[in-house]
PDB file of C-alpha atoms in Angstrom:
ATOM      1  CA  MET A   1       0.000   0.000   0.000  1.00 33.00           C
ATOM      2  CA  ILE A   2       1.397   3.393  -0.907  1.00 32.00           C
ATOM      3  CA  ARG A   3       1.792   5.692   2.122  1.00 37.00           C
ATOM      4  CA  LEU A   4       1.127   2.655   4.263  1.00 35.00           C
ATOM      5  CA  ASN A   5       2.458   3.852   7.603  1.00 35.00           C
ATOM      6  CA  SER A   6       0.734   7.239   7.683  1.00 38.00           C
ATOM      7  CA  VAL A   7      -2.565   5.871   6.349  1.00 44.00           C
ATOM      8  CA  LYS A   8      -2.553   2.959   8.762  1.00 47.00           C
ATOM      9  CA  GLY A   9      -1.969   5.259  11.694  1.00 43.00           C
ATOM     10  CA  LYS A  10      -4.853   7.518  10.708  1.00 43.00           C
ATOM     11  CA  ALA A  11      -7.205   4.600  10.043  1.00 43.00           C
ATOM     12  CA  GLU A  12      -6.561   2.917  13.397  1.00 46.00           C
ATOM     13  CA  LYS A  13      -7.050   6.187  15.264  1.00 44.00           C
ATOM     14  CA  ALA A  14     -10.357   6.842  13.451  1.00 78.00           C
ATOM     15  CA  ILE A  15     -12.029   3.508  14.276  1.00 87.00           C
ATOM     16  CA  ARG A  16     -15.049   3.879  16.533  1.00 91.00           C
ATOM     17  CA  LYS A  17     -17.795   1.648  17.860  1.00 96.00           C
ATOM     18  CA  ILE A  18     -21.381   2.841  17.448  1.00 95.00           C
ATOM     19  CA  ALA A  19     -24.694   1.473  18.704  1.00 97.00           C
ATOM     20  CA  TYR A  20     -27.610   0.639  16.425  1.00 96.00           C
ATOM     21  CA  PRO A  21     -30.432  -1.039  18.425  1.00 94.00           C
ATOM     22  CA  PRO A  22     -31.635  -3.720  18.119  1.00 92.00           C
ATOM     23  CA  PHE A  23     -28.868  -4.839  15.733  1.00 95.00           C
ATOM     24  CA  GLY A  24     -26.198  -4.080  18.308  1.00 96.00           C
ATOM     25  CA  GLU A  25     -22.841  -2.358  18.163  1.00 97.00           C
ATOM     26  CA  ILE A  26     -20.527  -2.167  15.171  1.00 97.00           C
ATOM     27  CA  TYR A  27     -17.012  -0.924  14.480  1.00 96.00           C
ATOM     28  CA  CYS A  28     -16.614   1.647  11.713  1.00 92.00           C
ATOM     29  CA  ARG A  29     -14.519   4.591  10.566  1.00 85.00           C
ATOM     30  CA  ASN A  30     -17.306   6.812   9.261  1.00 81.00           C
ATOM     31  CA  GLU A  31     -20.394   6.960  11.448  1.00 84.00           C
ATOM     32  CA  MET A  32     -22.558   8.809   8.925  1.00 79.00           C
ATOM     33  CA  GLU A  33     -21.797   6.367   6.144  1.00 79.00           C
ATOM     34  CA  THR A  34     -22.317   3.387   8.441  1.00 88.00           C
ATOM     35  CA  ARG A  35     -25.706   4.599   9.658  1.00 88.00           C
ATOM     36  CA  VAL A  36     -26.844   4.959   6.032  1.00 84.00           C
ATOM     37  CA  ILE A  37     -25.692   1.395   5.339  1.00 89.00           C
ATOM     38  CA  LEU A  38     -27.451   0.108   8.466  1.00 94.00           C
ATOM     39  CA  ASP A  39     -30.688   1.856   7.485  1.00 92.00           C
ATOM     40  CA  GLU A  40     -30.558   0.541   3.919  1.00 91.00           C
ATOM     41  CA  ILE A  41     -29.803  -3.050   4.852  1.00 95.00           C
ATOM     42  CA  LEU A  42     -31.736  -3.463   8.108  1.00 96.00           C
ATOM     43  CA  VAL A  43     -34.669  -1.043   7.759  1.00 94.00           C
ATOM     44  CA  ASP A  44     -35.178  -0.802   3.994  1.00 92.00           C
ATOM     45  CA  LYS A  45     -34.032  -4.443   3.555  1.00 95.00           C
ATOM     46  CA  LEU A  46     -32.342  -3.370   0.361  1.00 94.00           C
ATOM     47  CA  TYR A  47     -31.210  -6.809  -0.727  1.00 97.00           C
ATOM     48  CA  PHE A  48     -34.328  -8.668   0.400  1.00 97.00           C
ATOM     49  CA  GLN A  49     -36.938  -7.281  -1.952  1.00 96.00           C
ATOM     50  CA  GLU A  50     -38.810  -8.567  -5.003  1.00 96.00           C
ATOM     51  CA  GLY A  51     -39.106 -12.093  -3.601  1.00 97.00           C
ATOM     52  CA  VAL A  52     -35.469 -12.509  -2.527  1.00 98.00           C
ATOM     53  CA  SER A  53     -35.188 -14.372   0.788  1.00 98.00           C
ATOM     54  CA  ILE A  54     -32.941 -16.748   2.696  1.00 98.00           C
ATOM     55  CA  SER A  55     -33.541 -19.510   5.249  1.00 97.00           C
ATOM     56  CA  HIS A  56     -31.623 -21.150   8.067  1.00 97.00           C
ATOM     57  CA  GLY A  57     -28.713 -23.171   6.693  1.00 97.00           C
ATOM     58  CA  ASP A  58     -28.549 -21.385   3.322  1.00 98.00           C
ATOM     59  CA  ILE A  59     -25.207 -20.388   1.842  1.00 98.00           C
ATOM     60  CA  VAL A  60     -24.807 -16.712   0.942  1.00 98.00           C
ATOM     61  CA  LEU A  61     -21.922 -15.094  -0.932  1.00 98.00           C
ATOM     62  CA  ASP A  62     -21.353 -11.455   0.017  1.00 98.00           C
ATOM     63  CA  VAL A  63     -19.199  -9.880  -2.688  1.00 97.00           C
ATOM     64  CA  GLY A  64     -18.111  -6.423  -1.558  1.00 93.00           C
ATOM     65  CA  ALA A  65     -18.730  -7.094   2.141  1.00 95.00           C
ATOM     66  CA  ASN A  66     -17.327  -3.770   3.379  1.00 91.00           C
ATOM     67  CA  ILE A  67     -17.436  -3.756   7.212  1.00 94.00           C
ATOM     68  CA  GLY A  68     -19.933  -6.617   7.325  1.00 97.00           C
ATOM     69  CA  VAL A  69     -23.420  -5.204   7.932  1.00 97.00           C
ATOM     70  CA  PHE A  70     -25.099  -7.398   5.304  1.00 98.00           C
ATOM     71  CA  ALA A  71     -23.002 -10.456   6.191  1.00 98.00           C
ATOM     72  CA  LEU A  72     -23.910 -10.154   9.870  1.00 98.00           C
ATOM     73  CA  SER A  73     -27.580  -9.606   9.042  1.00 98.00           C
ATOM     74  CA  ALA A  74     -27.684 -12.731   6.852  1.00 98.00           C
ATOM     75  CA  ALA A  75     -25.841 -14.785   9.468  1.00 98.00           C
ATOM     76  CA  LYS A  76     -28.340 -13.725  12.122  1.00 98.00           C
ATOM     77  CA  GLN A  77     -31.020 -15.236   9.863  1.00 97.00           C
ATOM     78  CA  GLY A  78     -29.158 -18.545  10.061  1.00 98.00           C
ATOM     79  CA  ALA A  79     -27.167 -18.420   6.813  1.00 98.00           C
ATOM     80  CA  GLN A  80     -23.563 -19.443   6.320  1.00 98.00           C
ATOM     81  CA  VAL A  81     -21.945 -16.385   4.734  1.00 98.00           C
ATOM     82  CA  TYR A  82     -18.727 -16.145   2.731  1.00 98.00           C
ATOM     83  CA  ALA A  83     -17.754 -12.466   2.839  1.00 98.00           C
ATOM     84  CA  TYR A  84     -15.300 -11.063   0.274  1.00 97.00           C
ATOM     85  CA  GLU A  85     -13.601  -7.719   0.933  1.00 94.00           C
ATOM     86  CA  PRO A  86     -10.355  -6.777  -0.898  1.00 91.00           C
ATOM     87  CA  ILE A  87      -9.295  -3.601   0.959  1.00 87.00           C
ATOM     88  CA  PRO A  88      -7.066  -4.697   3.889  1.00 88.00           C
ATOM     89  CA  GLY A  89      -8.151  -1.919   6.264  1.00 86.00           C
ATOM     90  CA  THR A  90     -11.837  -2.501   5.625  1.00 89.00           C
ATOM     91  CA  PHE A  91     -11.292  -6.260   5.900  1.00 93.00           C
ATOM     92  CA  GLY A  92      -9.833  -5.717   9.372  1.00 94.00           C
ATOM     93  CA  LEU A  93     -13.049  -3.997  10.450  1.00 94.00           C
ATOM     94  CA  LEU A  94     -15.068  -6.839   8.929  1.00 97.00           C
ATOM     95  CA  GLN A  95     -13.161  -9.320  11.087  1.00 98.00           C
ATOM     96  CA  GLN A  96     -13.631  -7.179  14.202  1.00 97.00           C
ATOM     97  CA  ASN A  97     -17.370  -6.971  13.645  1.00 98.00           C
ATOM     98  CA  ILE A  98     -17.691 -10.716  13.128  1.00 98.00           C
ATOM     99  CA  ARG A  99     -15.950 -11.294  16.466  1.00 98.00           C
ATOM    100  CA  LEU A 100     -17.968  -8.537  18.152  1.00 98.00           C
ATOM    101  CA  HIS A 101     -21.218 -10.302  17.223  1.00 98.00           C
ATOM    102  CA  GLY A 102     -19.892 -13.767  18.044  1.00 98.00           C
ATOM    103  CA  LEU A 103     -20.500 -15.059  14.513  1.00 98.00           C
ATOM    104  CA  ASP A 104     -17.105 -16.584  13.730  1.00 97.00           C
ATOM    105  CA  ASN A 105     -18.756 -19.915  12.924  1.00 98.00           C
ATOM    106  CA  MET A 106     -21.323 -18.303  10.605  1.00 98.00           C
ATOM    107  CA  VAL A 107     -19.427 -15.619   8.663  1.00 98.00           C
ATOM    108  CA  HIS A 108     -16.274 -16.644   6.809  1.00 98.00           C
ATOM    109  CA  PRO A 109     -14.270 -13.550   5.766  1.00 98.00           C
ATOM    110  CA  ARG A 110     -11.941 -13.648   2.770  1.00 98.00           C
ATOM    111  CA  ASN A 111      -9.469 -10.823   2.082  1.00 97.00           C
ATOM    112  CA  ILE A 112      -9.824 -10.952  -1.710  1.00 95.00           C
ATOM    113  CA  GLY A 113     -11.882  -9.246  -4.377  1.00 93.00           C
ATOM    114  CA  LEU A 114     -13.684 -11.103  -7.140  1.00 95.00           C
ATOM    115  CA  SER A 115     -13.162 -10.403 -10.828  1.00 93.00           C
ATOM    116  CA  ASP A 116     -12.887 -12.190 -14.190  1.00 94.00           C
ATOM    117  CA  ARG A 117      -9.336 -13.423 -13.507  1.00 94.00           C
ATOM    118  CA  SER A 118      -6.916 -14.176 -10.684  1.00 94.00           C
ATOM    119  CA  GLU A 119      -4.574 -11.206 -10.318  1.00 91.00           C
ATOM    120  CA  GLU A 120      -3.211  -8.440  -8.136  1.00 90.00           C
ATOM    121  CA  LYS A 121      -4.397  -4.933  -8.977  1.00 84.00           C
ATOM    122  CA  ILE A 122      -4.595  -1.423  -7.585  1.00 78.00           C
ATOM    123  CA  MET A 123      -7.778   0.001  -6.085  1.00 77.00           C
ATOM    124  CA  PHE A 124      -8.434   3.517  -4.841  1.00 69.00           C
ATOM    125  CA  TYR A 125      -9.735   3.859  -1.309  1.00 69.00           C
ATOM    126  CA  HIS A 126     -11.329   7.068   0.004  1.00 61.00           C
ATOM    127  CA  PRO A 127     -11.028   7.155   3.811  1.00 59.00           C
ATOM    128  CA  SER A 128     -12.531  10.659   3.936  1.00 52.00           C
ATOM    129  CA  MET A 129     -15.689   9.807   1.981  1.00 50.00           C
ATOM    130  CA  PHE A 130     -18.274  11.656   3.988  1.00 42.00           C
ATOM    131  CA  TYR A 131     -21.551   9.886   3.544  1.00 40.00           C
ATOM    132  CA  HIS A 132     -22.369   7.674   0.593  1.00 41.00           C
ATOM    133  CA  PRO A 133     -21.957   3.967   1.407  1.00 35.00           C
ATOM    134  CA  SER A 134     -21.643   2.857  -2.194  1.00 36.00           C
ATOM    135  CA  MET A 135     -18.788   5.202  -3.083  1.00 39.00           C
ATOM    136  CA  SER A 136     -15.900   4.391  -0.737  1.00 40.00           C
ATOM    137  CA  ILE A 137     -13.852   2.335  -3.197  1.00 36.00           C
ATOM    138  CA  PHE A 138     -13.186   2.720  -6.907  1.00 40.00           C
ATOM    139  CA  ASP A 139     -10.660   1.253  -9.330  1.00 39.00           C
ATOM    140  CA  SER A 140     -11.142   3.861 -12.070  1.00 39.00           C
ATOM    141  CA  TRP A 141     -10.254   7.564 -11.741  1.00 32.00           C
ATOM    142  CA  ASN A 142     -12.594   8.772 -14.480  1.00 37.00           C
ATOM    143  CA  SER A 143     -15.619   6.765 -13.333  1.00 41.00           C
ATOM    144  CA  ARG A 144     -15.120   7.908  -9.785  1.00 51.00           C
ATOM    145  CA  GLU A 145     -15.183  11.573 -10.723  1.00 53.00           C
ATOM    146  CA  ASP A 146     -18.292  11.042 -12.865  1.00 56.00           C
ATOM    147  CA  GLN A 147     -20.070   9.462  -9.895  1.00 55.00           C
ATOM    148  CA  PHE A 148     -19.094  12.307  -7.557  1.00 55.00           C
ATOM    149  CA  GLU A 149     -20.341  14.858 -10.080  1.00 57.00           C
ATOM    150  CA  LEU A 150     -23.648  12.982 -10.258  1.00 58.00           C
ATOM    151  CA  MET A 151     -24.000  13.428  -6.492  1.00 57.00           C
ATOM    152  CA  ALA A 152     -23.650  17.201  -6.853  1.00 56.00           C
ATOM    153  CA  GLU A 153     -26.161  17.306  -9.713  1.00 60.00           C
ATOM    154  CA  ASN A 154     -28.712  15.272  -7.718  1.00 60.00           C
ATOM    155  CA  LEU A 155     -28.455  17.643  -4.790  1.00 60.00           C
ATOM    156  CA  GLN A 156     -32.044  17.323  -3.518  1.00 61.00           C
ATOM    157  CA  GLU A 157     -31.841  13.556  -3.320  1.00 60.00           C
ATOM    158  CA  VAL A 158     -28.501  13.794  -1.542  1.00 61.00           C
ATOM    159  CA  LEU A 159     -29.986  16.288   0.932  1.00 63.00           C
ATOM    160  CA  ALA A 160     -32.882  13.925   1.619  1.00 61.00           C
ATOM    161  CA  ILE A 161     -30.408  11.240   2.691  1.00 54.00           C
ATOM    162  CA  LEU A 162     -28.244  13.656   4.687  1.00 58.00           C
ATOM    163  CA  LYS A 163     -31.322  14.835   6.620  1.00 59.00           C
ATOM    164  CA  THR A 164     -31.379  11.447   8.364  1.00 53.00           C
ATOM    165  CA  ALA A 165     -27.784  10.273   8.107  1.00 49.00           C
ATOM    166  CA  ALA A 166     -26.013  13.565   8.864  1.00 54.00           C
ATOM    167  CA  PRO A 167     -28.423  16.198  10.251  1.00 59.00           C
ATOM    168  CA  VAL A 168     -25.663  18.688  11.164  1.00 57.00           C
ATOM    169  CA  ARG A 169     -24.230  18.609   7.629  1.00 62.00           C
ATOM    170  CA  TYR A 170     -27.789  18.780   6.252  1.00 64.00           C
ATOM    171  CA  ARG A 171     -28.603  21.931   8.229  1.00 70.00           C
ATOM    172  CA  ALA A 172     -25.292  23.515   7.204  1.00 69.00           C
ATOM    173  CA  LEU A 173     -26.122  23.008   3.529  1.00 68.00           C
ATOM    174  CA  LYS A 174     -29.774  24.060   3.859  1.00 71.00           C
ATOM    175  CA  ILE A 175     -28.882  27.317   5.583  1.00 73.00           C
ATOM    176  CA  LEU A 176     -27.028  28.405   2.423  1.00 74.00           C
ATOM    177  CA  GLY A 177     -30.421  28.693   0.762  1.00 72.00           C
ATOM    178  CA  PHE A 178     -29.560  28.817  -2.921  1.00 69.00           C
ATOM    179  CA  LYS A 179     -29.057  25.556  -4.776  1.00 71.00           C
ATOM    180  CA  SER A 180     -26.059  27.011  -6.630  1.00 74.00           C
ATOM    181  CA  LEU A 181     -24.286  27.757  -3.338  1.00 72.00           C
ATOM    182  CA  GLN A 182     -25.117  24.308  -2.001  1.00 70.00           C
ATOM    183  CA  GLN A 183     -23.624  22.725  -5.111  1.00 71.00           C
ATOM    184  CA  VAL A 184     -20.467  24.823  -4.775  1.00 74.00           C
ATOM    185  CA  VAL A 185     -20.003  23.516  -1.217  1.00 70.00           C
ATOM    186  CA  MET A 186     -20.752  19.967  -2.351  1.00 66.00           C
ATOM    187  CA  ARG A 187     -18.207  20.170  -5.175  1.00 68.00           C
ATOM    188  CA  ASP A 188     -15.590  21.573  -2.790  1.00 70.00           C
ATOM    189  CA  ALA A 189     -16.126  18.552  -0.545  1.00 63.00           C
ATOM    190  CA  ILE A 190     -15.843  16.299  -3.612  1.00 61.00           C
ATOM    191  CA  LYS A 191     -12.443  17.809  -4.519  1.00 64.00           C
ATOM    192  CA  LYS A 192     -11.173  17.001  -1.033  1.00 63.00           C
ATOM    193  CA  ILE A 193     -12.445  13.427  -1.365  1.00 59.00           C
ATOM    194  CA  VAL A 194     -10.656  12.963  -4.688  1.00 60.00           C
ATOM    195  CA  ALA A 195      -7.438  14.354  -3.188  1.00 65.00           C
ATOM    196  CA  SER A 196      -7.664  11.903  -0.255  1.00 64.00           C
ATOM    197  CA  ALA A 197      -7.552   8.761  -2.429  1.00 66.00           C
ATOM    198  CA  VAL A 198      -5.160   6.055  -1.239  1.00 73.00           C
ATOM    199  CA  ARG A 199      -3.814   3.422  -3.658  1.00 76.00           C
ATOM    200  CA  VAL A 200      -4.061  -0.128  -2.309  1.00 80.00           C
ATOM    201  CA  LYS A 201      -2.731  -3.384  -3.769  1.00 84.00           C
ATOM    202  CA  CYS A 202      -5.447  -6.053  -3.609  1.00 88.00           C
ATOM    203  CA  GLN A 203      -5.688  -9.730  -4.512  1.00 92.00           C
ATOM    204  CA  PHE A 204      -8.456 -10.951  -6.813  1.00 94.00           C
ATOM    205  CA  ASP A 205      -9.861 -14.330  -7.829  1.00 97.00           C
ATOM    206  CA  THR A 206     -12.850 -15.378  -9.934  1.00 97.00           C
ATOM    207  CA  LEU A 207     -16.187 -16.236  -8.353  1.00 98.00           C
ATOM    208  CA  SER A 208     -15.952 -19.737  -9.825  1.00 98.00           C
ATOM    209  CA  GLY A 209     -12.495 -20.031  -8.306  1.00 98.00           C
ATOM    210  CA  ALA A 210     -13.885 -19.073  -4.897  1.00 97.00           C
ATOM    211  CA  ILE A 211     -16.782 -21.540  -5.255  1.00 98.00           C
ATOM    212  CA  SER A 212     -14.322 -24.325  -6.072  1.00 97.00           C
ATOM    213  CA  GLN A 213     -11.969 -23.324  -3.249  1.00 96.00           C
ATOM    214  CA  GLU A 214     -14.786 -23.486  -0.683  1.00 97.00           C
ATOM    215  CA  ASN A 215     -16.349 -26.598  -2.288  1.00 97.00           C
ATOM    216  CA  ILE A 216     -19.757 -24.894  -2.378  1.00 98.00           C
ATOM    217  CA  GLN A 217     -22.507 -26.920  -4.035  1.00 97.00           C
ATOM    218  CA  ALA A 218     -25.502 -24.558  -3.789  1.00 98.00           C
ATOM    219  CA  ILE A 219     -25.763 -20.794  -3.301  1.00 98.00           C
ATOM    220  CA  ALA A 220     -29.053 -19.405  -2.040  1.00 98.00           C
ATOM    221  CA  LEU A 221     -28.058 -15.778  -2.634  1.00 98.00           C
ATOM    222  CA  LEU A 222     -25.259 -13.933  -4.394  1.00 98.00           C
ATOM    223  CA  LYS A 223     -25.196 -10.409  -2.948  1.00 98.00           C
ATOM    224  CA  LEU A 224     -23.031  -8.173  -5.100  1.00 97.00           C
ATOM    225  CA  ASP A 225     -21.825  -4.615  -4.517  1.00 92.00           C
ATOM    226  CA  ALA A 226     -18.670  -4.434  -6.621  1.00 86.00           C
ATOM    227  CA  GLU A 227     -18.756  -0.685  -7.305  1.00 75.00           C
ATOM    228  CA  LEU A 228     -17.871  -0.399 -11.007  1.00 75.00           C
ATOM    229  CA  ALA A 229     -16.730  -3.991 -11.549  1.00 87.00           C
ATOM    230  CA  ASP A 230     -20.096  -5.738 -11.987  1.00 91.00           C
ATOM    231  CA  TRP A 231     -19.303  -7.283 -15.361  1.00 94.00           C
ATOM    232  CA  GLU A 232     -15.857  -8.417 -14.264  1.00 93.00           C
ATOM    233  CA  VAL A 233     -17.363 -10.317 -11.321  1.00 96.00           C
ATOM    234  CA  LEU A 234     -20.186 -11.861 -13.356  1.00 97.00           C
ATOM    235  CA  ASN A 235     -17.852 -12.861 -16.195  1.00 96.00           C
ATOM    236  CA  GLY A 236     -15.793 -14.759 -13.633  1.00 97.00           C
ATOM    237  CA  VAL A 237     -18.619 -17.294 -13.189  1.00 98.00           C
ATOM    238  CA  LYS A 238     -18.471 -20.445 -15.302  1.00 97.00           C
ATOM    239  CA  ALA A 239     -21.660 -21.664 -16.988  1.00 96.00           C
ATOM    240  CA  GLN A 240     -22.029 -24.672 -14.710  1.00 96.00           C
ATOM    241  CA  ASP A 241     -21.728 -22.505 -11.601  1.00 98.00           C
ATOM    242  CA  TRP A 242     -24.729 -20.380 -12.585  1.00 98.00           C
ATOM    243  CA  GLN A 243     -26.783 -23.528 -12.021  1.00 97.00           C
ATOM    244  CA  ARG A 244     -25.728 -23.409  -8.353  1.00 98.00           C
ATOM    245  CA  ILE A 245     -26.961 -19.820  -7.810  1.00 98.00           C
ATOM    246  CA  ARG A 246     -30.655 -19.450  -6.921  1.00 98.00           C
ATOM    247  CA  GLN A 247     -30.907 -15.669  -6.333  1.00 98.00           C
ATOM    248  CA  VAL A 248     -28.909 -12.518  -7.037  1.00 98.00           C
ATOM    249  CA  ALA A 249     -29.242  -9.096  -5.401  1.00 98.00           C
ATOM    250  CA  MET A 250     -26.801  -6.514  -6.726  1.00 96.00           C
ATOM    251  CA  GLU A 251     -26.162  -2.790  -6.690  1.00 92.00           C
ATOM    252  CA  VAL A 252     -25.503  -1.313 -10.134  1.00 90.00           C
ATOM    253  CA  HIS A 253     -23.755   2.062 -10.511  1.00 80.00           C
ATOM    254  CA  VAL A 254     -23.962   2.446 -14.283  1.00 81.00           C
ATOM    255  CA  GLU A 255     -27.564   2.957 -15.389  1.00 84.00           C
ATOM    256  CA  SER A 256     -26.862   1.933 -18.980  1.00 89.00           C
ATOM    257  CA  ASP A 257     -25.882  -1.513 -17.655  1.00 92.00           C
ATOM    258  CA  LEU A 258     -29.364  -2.256 -16.306  1.00 94.00           C
ATOM    259  CA  ALA A 259     -30.903  -3.563 -19.528  1.00 96.00           C
ATOM    260  CA  PRO A 260     -27.942  -5.765 -20.549  1.00 97.00           C
ATOM    261  CA  LEU A 261     -27.606  -7.089 -16.991  1.00 97.00           C
ATOM    262  CA  SER A 262     -31.311  -7.952 -16.886  1.00 97.00           C
ATOM    263  CA  GLN A 263     -30.895  -9.803 -20.175  1.00 97.00           C
ATOM    264  CA  PHE A 264     -27.775 -11.515 -18.831  1.00 98.00           C
ATOM    265  CA  PHE A 265     -29.692 -12.957 -15.879  1.00 98.00           C
ATOM    266  CA  SER A 266     -32.681 -13.951 -18.005  1.00 98.00           C
ATOM    267  CA  GLU A 267     -30.347 -15.940 -20.255  1.00 97.00           C
ATOM    268  CA  ARG A 268     -29.101 -17.814 -17.179  1.00 97.00           C
ATOM    269  CA  ASP A 269     -32.540 -19.089 -16.211  1.00 96.00           C
ATOM    270  CA  PHE A 270     -33.528 -16.412 -13.719  1.00 98.00           C
ATOM    271  CA  SER A 271     -37.278 -16.231 -14.286  1.00 97.00           C
ATOM    272  CA  GLN A 272     -37.876 -12.930 -12.470  1.00 98.00           C
ATOM    273  CA  VAL A 273     -35.602  -9.891 -12.803  1.00 98.00           C
ATOM    274  CA  SER A 274     -36.558  -6.586 -11.135  1.00 97.00           C
ATOM    275  CA  VAL A 275     -34.864  -3.180 -11.163  1.00 96.00           C
ATOM    276  CA  LYS A 276     -35.155  -0.137  -8.884  1.00 92.00           C
ATOM    277  CA  LYS A 277     -33.316   3.208  -8.675  1.00 86.00           C
ATOM    278  CA  LEU A 278     -31.971   4.080  -5.231  1.00 77.00           C
ATOM    279  CA  LYS A 279     -32.253   7.393  -3.411  1.00 65.00           C
ATOM    280  CA  GLY A 280     -29.372   9.717  -4.276  1.00 56.00           C
ATOM    281  CA  GLY A 281     -29.506   8.926  -7.976  1.00 56.00           C
ATOM    282  CA  THR A 282     -26.060   7.275  -8.049  1.00 61.00           C
ATOM    283  CA  SER A 283     -26.970   3.583  -8.191  1.00 76.00           C
ATOM    284  CA  ASN A 284     -29.689   1.011  -8.830  1.00 91.00           C
ATOM    285  CA  LEU A 285     -30.638  -2.421  -7.510  1.00 95.00           C
ATOM    286  CA  ILE A 286     -31.266  -5.591  -9.493  1.00 97.00           C
ATOM    287  CA  TRP A 287     -32.919  -8.637  -7.957  1.00 98.00           C
ATOM    288  CA  ALA A 288     -32.963 -11.895  -9.909  1.00 98.00           C
ATOM    289  CA  THR A 289     -34.663 -15.107  -8.772  1.00 98.00           C
ATOM    290  CA  LYS A 290     -35.243 -18.551 -10.279  1.00 97.00           C
TER     291      LYS A 290
END
């Protein structure tokens, strides 16, 4: 990792433990971001819509596990969860949260990312990202800046989320009054986020490689939040392994990918494919079931 010592020192100092009843406590670095994630996964049940469900004893693959909110939630429903998180610092928090909730025998963390090949590659981590849970990690400079600009353009939707997740920041923006001034402040924050990017070397494998490694025979749910690497992850699944996967719930950050992704799942025998745009205007959800 470039700038490893200084970044590591800052990251360790910034870790905090917050309470979220009745889920319990959780370790995080960014409280605002984490509370948004908790609301989306536990209150909105983001990944359990459009007929997607799991039962006790099911196997769930959590690709893009982050600090583990979804993995812990699925494990508390009785599932065995394999949680994949490539960023070492974030993976450390994932491990801490698994131990904190006493779910070591239910959640199996893996410090790798999933792609269309086995390789080592650079990702860009944004430790100062101030609120949006789906925008902490990117592996493309241009795409990242496009996504941040979209946040500024969709200011009202962003404010609606901040009102709950970060009321102090929300009031500070609202008091400016004019939308143009609010966008100026938002873009200034975006510039600071871009400047804070840390390059991290991460290991990657294919999803089929991971399935083989774990000797998994049936997958009740593939939960996927791979930022801008959706196609890479999906193309890393061999034809015979799609027969093992019963449901998919994935966040999609490129709107033009929705139609081809829906077709992709239909061609792999998923009989129901549903799509929904998320608040904030920066991503969408696809649910696919057989």
